[in-house]
mmCIF file of C-alpha atoms and ligand atoms in Angstrom:
data_model
loop_
_atom_site.group_PDB
_atom_site.id
_atom_site.type_symbol
_atom_site.label_atom_id
_atom_site.label_comp_id
_atom_site.label_asym_id
_atom_site.label_seq_id
_atom_site.Cartn_x
_atom_site.Cartn_y
_atom_site.Cartn_z
ATOM 1 C CA MET A 25 0.198 8.223 -2.658
ATOM 2 C CA VAL A 26 -0.277 4.633 -1.602
ATOM 3 C CA ASP A 27 -1.346 4.528 2.062
ATOM 4 C CA ALA A 28 -1.097 7.299 4.605
ATOM 5 C CA GLY A 29 0.366 5.799 7.748
ATOM 6 C CA SER A 30 1.585 7.743 10.737
ATOM 7 C CA GLY A 31 4.491 10.029 9.909
ATOM 8 C CA THR A 32 3.801 10.047 6.177
ATOM 9 C CA LYS A 33 3.256 13.778 5.808
ATOM 10 C CA ASP A 34 6.564 14.895 7.268
ATOM 11 C CA GLN A 35 8.534 12.112 5.610
ATOM 12 C CA PHE A 36 6.988 12.962 2.252
ATOM 13 C CA HIS A 37 8.355 16.487 2.600
ATOM 14 C CA ARG A 38 11.742 15.268 3.819
ATOM 15 C CA ALA A 39 12.021 13.079 0.734
ATOM 16 C CA ASN A 40 11.704 16.266 -1.345
ATOM 17 C CA ALA A 41 8.257 15.299 -2.548
ATOM 18 C CA ASN A 42 5.439 17.805 -2.671
ATOM 19 C CA LEU A 43 1.963 17.145 -1.299
ATOM 20 C CA ASP A 44 0.570 19.480 -3.961
ATOM 21 C CA THR A 45 1.487 16.933 -6.632
ATOM 22 C CA ILE A 46 -0.786 14.228 -5.236
ATOM 23 C CA ASP A 47 -3.823 13.406 -7.365
ATOM 24 C CA LEU A 48 -4.662 9.957 -6.050
ATOM 25 C CA ILE A 49 -4.609 8.645 -2.492
ATOM 26 C CA ALA A 50 -4.897 4.875 -2.670
ATOM 27 C CA LEU A 51 -5.539 3.391 0.769
ATOM 28 C CA SER A 52 -4.919 -0.329 1.114
ATOM 29 C CA HIS A 53 -6.838 -0.816 4.353
ATOM 30 C CA LEU A 54 -7.951 1.006 7.473
ATOM 31 C CA HIS A 55 -5.449 -0.230 10.017
ATOM 32 C CA PRO A 56 -4.088 2.951 11.648
ATOM 33 C CA ASP A 57 -0.510 2.372 10.492
ATOM 34 C CA HIS A 58 -1.799 2.693 6.913
ATOM 35 C CA SER A 59 -4.409 5.422 7.225
ATOM 36 C CA ALA A 60 -4.076 7.530 10.371
ATOM 37 C CA GLU A 61 -2.124 10.381 8.767
ATOM 38 C CA LEU A 62 -4.865 11.195 6.268
ATOM 39 C CA PRO A 63 -6.293 14.236 8.121
ATOM 40 C CA ALA A 64 -2.852 15.832 8.481
ATOM 41 C CA ILE A 65 -2.034 15.244 4.814
ATOM 42 C CA LEU A 66 -5.325 16.701 3.617
ATOM 43 C CA TRP A 67 -5.086 19.600 6.077
ATOM 44 C CA THR A 68 -1.690 20.530 4.683
ATOM 45 C CA ALA A 69 -2.320 19.864 1.010
ATOM 46 C CA GLY A 70 -5.938 20.931 0.582
ATOM 47 C CA GLY A 71 -7.626 20.709 -2.816
ATOM 48 C CA SER A 72 -9.170 17.928 -4.868
ATOM 49 C CA PHE A 73 -8.238 14.290 -4.547
ATOM 50 C CA TYR A 74 -9.376 10.971 -5.878
ATOM 51 C CA LEU A 75 -9.332 8.575 -2.947
ATOM 52 C CA SER A 76 -9.749 4.813 -3.081
ATOM 53 C CA GLY A 77 -10.286 2.391 -0.240
ATOM 54 C CA PRO A 78 -11.839 -0.961 0.647
ATOM 55 C CA THR A 79 -15.350 -2.224 1.245
ATOM 56 C CA PRO A 80 -16.528 -2.504 4.871
ATOM 57 C CA ALA A 81 -16.488 -5.673 6.985
ATOM 58 C CA GLY A 82 -16.722 -6.415 10.690
ATOM 59 C CA VAL A 83 -15.243 -3.556 12.709
ATOM 60 C CA PHE A 84 -13.958 -1.829 9.562
ATOM 61 C CA PRO A 85 -16.233 0.896 8.164
ATOM 62 C CA SER A 86 -16.852 1.662 4.528
ATOM 63 C CA ILE A 87 -14.427 4.177 3.102
ATOM 64 C CA GLU A 88 -17.306 6.690 2.961
ATOM 65 C CA ASN A 89 -18.077 6.220 6.664
ATOM 66 C CA PHE A 90 -14.399 6.361 7.512
ATOM 67 C CA LEU A 91 -14.112 9.732 5.757
ATOM 68 C CA ASP A 92 -17.446 10.987 7.127
ATOM 69 C CA SER A 93 -16.313 10.229 10.675
ATOM 70 C CA MET A 94 -13.521 12.735 10.146
ATOM 71 C CA PHE A 95 -14.623 15.221 7.507
ATOM 72 C CA GLY A 96 -18.427 14.908 7.513
ATOM 73 C CA PRO A 97 -20.811 17.370 9.226
ATOM 74 C CA GLY A 98 -20.331 15.731 12.647
ATOM 75 C CA GLY A 99 -16.770 14.643 12.016
ATOM 76 C CA ALA A 100 -13.838 15.295 14.269
ATOM 77 C CA PHE A 101 -11.993 17.194 11.515
ATOM 78 C CA ARG A 102 -14.995 18.920 9.904
ATOM 79 C CA ILE A 103 -12.828 22.034 9.810
ATOM 80 C CA LEU A 104 -11.405 20.464 6.632
ATOM 81 C CA ALA A 105 -14.781 20.160 4.914
ATOM 82 C CA ASP A 106 -14.485 23.327 2.815
ATOM 83 C CA ARG A 107 -10.769 22.850 2.233
ATOM 84 C CA ILE A 108 -10.921 19.488 0.464
ATOM 85 C CA ASP A 109 -12.895 17.899 -2.324
ATOM 86 C CA LEU A 110 -12.761 14.105 -2.324
ATOM 87 C CA GLU A 111 -13.938 11.843 -5.089
ATOM 88 C CA VAL A 112 -14.212 8.435 -3.454
ATOM 89 C CA PHE A 113 -13.892 5.061 -5.129
ATOM 90 C CA THR A 114 -14.532 1.793 -3.315
ATOM 91 C CA VAL A 115 -12.664 -1.329 -4.339
ATOM 92 C CA ASP A 116 -14.741 -4.423 -3.592
ATOM 93 C CA THR A 117 -12.153 -6.561 -1.825
ATOM 94 C CA ALA A 118 -14.352 -9.646 -2.202
ATOM 95 C CA ALA A 119 -14.590 -9.330 -5.997
ATOM 96 C CA ALA A 120 -13.057 -12.110 -8.036
ATOM 97 C CA ASN A 121 -11.269 -9.826 -10.476
ATOM 98 C CA PRO A 122 -9.094 -6.703 -10.242
ATOM 99 C CA VAL A 123 -10.696 -3.355 -11.042
ATOM 100 C CA ASP A 124 -9.449 -0.164 -12.650
ATOM 101 C CA VAL A 125 -9.121 2.392 -9.859
ATOM 102 C CA TRP A 126 -7.780 5.427 -11.666
ATOM 103 C CA ARG A 127 -6.510 6.367 -15.069
ATOM 104 C CA GLU A 128 -4.750 9.545 -16.067
ATOM 105 C CA GLY A 129 -3.242 9.781 -19.535
ATOM 106 C CA ASN A 130 -1.366 6.547 -19.992
ATOM 107 C CA ILE A 131 -1.064 5.783 -16.257
ATOM 108 C CA LEU A 132 -3.379 3.043 -15.041
ATOM 109 C CA VAL A 133 -3.879 2.102 -11.392
ATOM 110 C CA ARG A 134 -5.637 -1.157 -10.651
ATOM 111 C CA GLY A 135 -6.676 -2.711 -7.358
ATOM 112 C CA THR A 136 -7.624 -6.129 -6.093
ATOM 113 C CA GLY A 137 -8.570 -7.656 -2.753
ATOM 114 C CA VAL A 138 -5.772 -9.390 -0.865
ATOM 115 C CA PRO A 139 -5.990 -11.794 2.113
ATOM 116 C CA HIS A 140 -5.168 -9.923 5.331
ATOM 117 C CA GLY A 141 -7.115 -11.875 7.958
ATOM 118 C CA ASP A 142 -10.560 -10.322 8.394
ATOM 119 C CA VAL A 143 -9.348 -6.890 7.276
ATOM 120 C CA PRO A 144 -10.661 -5.732 3.879
ATOM 121 C CA THR A 145 -7.422 -4.911 2.070
ATOM 122 C CA ILE A 146 -6.424 -3.832 -1.423
ATOM 123 C CA GLY A 147 -3.236 -4.527 -3.342
ATOM 124 C CA TYR A 148 -2.408 -1.970 -6.042
ATOM 125 C CA ARG A 149 -0.647 -2.137 -9.375
ATOM 126 C CA ILE A 150 0.403 0.954 -11.312
ATOM 127 C CA ASP A 151 1.270 0.642 -14.989
ATOM 128 C CA PHE A 152 3.090 3.386 -16.832
ATOM 129 C CA PRO A 153 3.860 2.928 -20.545
ATOM 130 C CA ASP A 154 7.361 1.602 -19.899
ATOM 131 C CA VAL A 155 7.461 0.607 -16.248
ATOM 132 C CA SER A 156 5.195 -0.914 -13.620
ATOM 133 C CA ILE A 157 5.112 -1.079 -9.845
ATOM 134 C CA ALA A 158 2.867 -3.019 -7.495
ATOM 135 C CA PHE A 159 2.193 -2.840 -3.780
ATOM 136 C CA THR A 160 1.301 -6.092 -2.072
ATOM 137 C CA SER A 161 -0.110 -4.270 0.963
ATOM 138 C CA ASP A 162 -0.448 -6.243 4.167
ATOM 139 C CA GLN A 163 -1.427 -9.784 3.226
ATOM 140 C CA ASN A 164 -0.625 -13.410 3.991
ATOM 141 C CA GLY A 165 0.089 -14.380 0.384
ATOM 142 C CA SER A 166 -2.440 -17.207 0.300
ATOM 143 C CA ASN A 167 -4.348 -16.131 -2.830
ATOM 144 C CA PRO A 168 -2.613 -17.439 -5.973
ATOM 145 C CA SER A 169 -4.577 -15.057 -8.207
ATOM 146 C CA PHE A 170 -2.505 -12.210 -6.778
ATOM 147 C CA ILE A 171 0.446 -13.660 -8.697
ATOM 148 C CA ASP A 172 -1.479 -13.067 -11.928
ATOM 149 C CA PHE A 173 -2.249 -9.521 -10.810
ATOM 150 C CA ILE A 174 1.413 -8.623 -10.303
ATOM 151 C CA GLN A 175 2.766 -10.748 -13.161
ATOM 152 C CA GLY A 176 5.857 -9.209 -14.719
ATOM 153 C CA VAL A 177 5.946 -5.995 -12.661
ATOM 154 C CA ASP A 178 9.262 -4.183 -12.666
ATOM 155 C CA TYR A 179 9.026 -3.292 -8.975
ATOM 156 C CA LEU A 180 7.131 -5.017 -6.195
ATOM 157 C CA VAL A 181 6.859 -3.368 -2.778
ATOM 158 C CA ILE A 182 6.304 -6.072 -0.181
ATOM 159 C CA HIS A 183 5.392 -5.741 3.492
ATOM 160 C CA LEU A 184 7.727 -7.826 5.618
ATOM 161 C CA ALA A 185 5.771 -8.005 8.866
ATOM 162 C CA SER A 186 6.186 -11.688 9.703
ATOM 163 C CA SER A 187 9.171 -13.880 10.408
ATOM 164 C CA GLU A 188 9.438 -17.418 9.036
ATOM 165 C CA ASP A 189 8.606 -18.946 12.422
ATOM 166 C CA ALA A 190 5.687 -16.633 13.246
ATOM 167 C CA THR A 191 2.477 -18.252 14.471
ATOM 168 C CA GLY A 192 -1.071 -17.254 15.329
ATOM 169 C CA PHE A 193 -2.373 -13.760 14.616
ATOM 170 C CA ILE A 194 0.790 -12.450 12.938
ATOM 171 C CA ALA A 195 1.075 -15.444 10.623
ATOM 172 C CA GLU A 196 -2.611 -15.281 9.721
ATOM 173 C CA LEU A 197 -2.288 -11.667 8.598
ATOM 174 C CA HIS A 198 1.195 -11.538 7.102
ATOM 175 C CA ALA A 199 3.132 -13.598 4.578
ATOM 176 C CA LYS A 200 6.354 -15.246 5.675
ATOM 177 C CA PRO A 201 9.632 -14.435 3.934
ATOM 178 C CA SER A 202 9.577 -17.699 1.965
ATOM 179 C CA VAL A 203 6.082 -16.897 0.699
ATOM 180 C CA TRP A 204 7.166 -13.450 -0.495
ATOM 181 C CA GLY A 205 10.122 -14.980 -2.292
ATOM 182 C CA GLN A 206 7.992 -17.633 -3.967
ATOM 183 C CA MET A 207 5.441 -15.012 -4.975
ATOM 184 C CA ALA A 208 8.088 -12.750 -6.541
ATOM 185 C CA THR A 209 9.627 -15.666 -8.423
ATOM 186 C CA ALA A 210 6.285 -16.978 -9.698
ATOM 187 C CA ALA A 211 5.297 -13.481 -10.872
ATOM 188 C CA ASP A 212 8.667 -12.864 -12.539
ATOM 189 C CA VAL A 213 9.131 -9.616 -10.608
ATOM 190 C CA GLY A 214 12.057 -7.452 -11.691
ATOM 191 C CA HIS A 215 12.942 -5.875 -8.363
ATOM 192 C CA VAL A 216 11.597 -6.489 -4.860
ATOM 193 C CA ILE A 217 11.525 -3.600 -2.407
ATOM 194 C CA VAL A 218 11.152 -4.711 1.193
ATOM 195 C CA SER A 219 9.037 -2.323 3.264
ATOM 196 C CA HIS A 220 6.870 -2.350 6.419
ATOM 197 C CA ILE A 221 9.661 -4.135 8.292
ATOM 198 C CA SER A 222 8.251 -5.115 11.660
ATOM 199 C CA THR A 223 11.372 -6.331 13.399
ATOM 200 C CA SER A 224 13.821 -3.941 15.027
ATOM 201 C CA SER A 225 16.478 -6.659 15.242
ATOM 202 C CA PRO A 226 19.057 -6.487 12.416
ATOM 203 C CA GLN A 227 19.772 -10.169 12.953
ATOM 204 C CA ALA A 228 16.114 -11.172 12.654
ATOM 205 C CA LEU A 229 15.802 -9.064 9.507
ATOM 206 C CA GLU A 230 18.876 -10.699 7.993
ATOM 207 C CA GLU A 231 17.459 -14.151 8.752
ATOM 208 C CA SER A 232 14.213 -13.238 6.995
ATOM 209 C CA LEU A 233 16.083 -11.803 4.004
ATOM 210 C CA THR A 234 18.188 -14.934 3.706
ATOM 211 C CA ILE A 235 15.037 -17.042 3.484
ATOM 212 C CA LEU A 236 13.457 -14.603 1.028
ATOM 213 C CA ARG A 237 16.567 -14.669 -1.171
ATOM 214 C CA SER A 238 16.674 -18.458 -1.121
ATOM 215 C CA ASN A 239 13.247 -18.324 -2.807
ATOM 216 C CA TYR A 240 13.903 -15.393 -5.148
ATOM 217 C CA SER A 241 17.093 -14.562 -6.999
ATOM 218 C CA GLY A 242 16.178 -11.202 -8.557
ATOM 219 C CA ALA A 243 17.077 -7.688 -7.468
ATOM 220 C CA LEU A 244 16.160 -6.831 -3.903
ATOM 221 C CA THR A 245 16.374 -3.606 -1.941
ATOM 222 C CA VAL A 246 15.633 -3.210 1.741
ATOM 223 C CA GLY A 247 13.608 -0.036 2.015
ATOM 224 C CA GLU A 248 14.553 2.740 4.382
ATOM 225 C CA ASP A 249 12.883 5.951 5.361
ATOM 226 C CA LEU A 250 13.198 8.654 2.682
ATOM 227 C CA MET A 251 14.433 6.196 0.061
ATOM 228 C CA CYS A 252 13.540 7.243 -3.478
ATOM 229 C CA PHE A 253 13.513 5.211 -6.679
ATOM 230 C CA GLU A 254 13.661 6.439 -10.218
ATOM 231 C CA LEU A 255 11.404 4.061 -12.104
ATOM 232 C CA ASN A 256 12.989 3.023 -15.361
HETATM 233 ZN ZN1 ZN B 4 -2.595 -4.265 8.369
#
């Protein structure tokens, strides 16, 4: 599971997925819309998990402190303490190179820091023997080394949270549609999946997609709730 934003638990079930099948919970960053559902997921699933998250900075705690604040001895959800067993891995978001986060059989998950304002944030790439998928996470697209990280992926899940004419805070944290398109083209991505769509205006979304498509000519799917992909 990559990220655990609000609503994730119920939607996971509605998509006919099973929480019991989760081995790895890979958090990109600790903004609530990416992490706030974690207690409900763990409460329902129980068991052992490998959990990865970012290094601390500013108002953002370490992943250990984040978990302790909920599941530790004084934590708000300490009722879960004897129900879950977490093995925690911290991805140094300031490191120059990607790191291996998790490996099981011939599945390899790697992570790397991505520029999301002052928020420590991880982008993930998952390589199976015959197919690969990467998650940009929230980021502004300003680090060219991320293109190397996602080079040649079959599927790239992008977070479309900024319009082309955004300014200030939004633009500092989130890549514009043209930037996503240029990134996907430069990395020779097979299929872009647009997620984390911040606008509720169909017209504004279409404008952003038009700009994205003018910078990227490959396959593109606009994600919707409960959408499933067979990776092949
Ligand atoms: Zn964010």
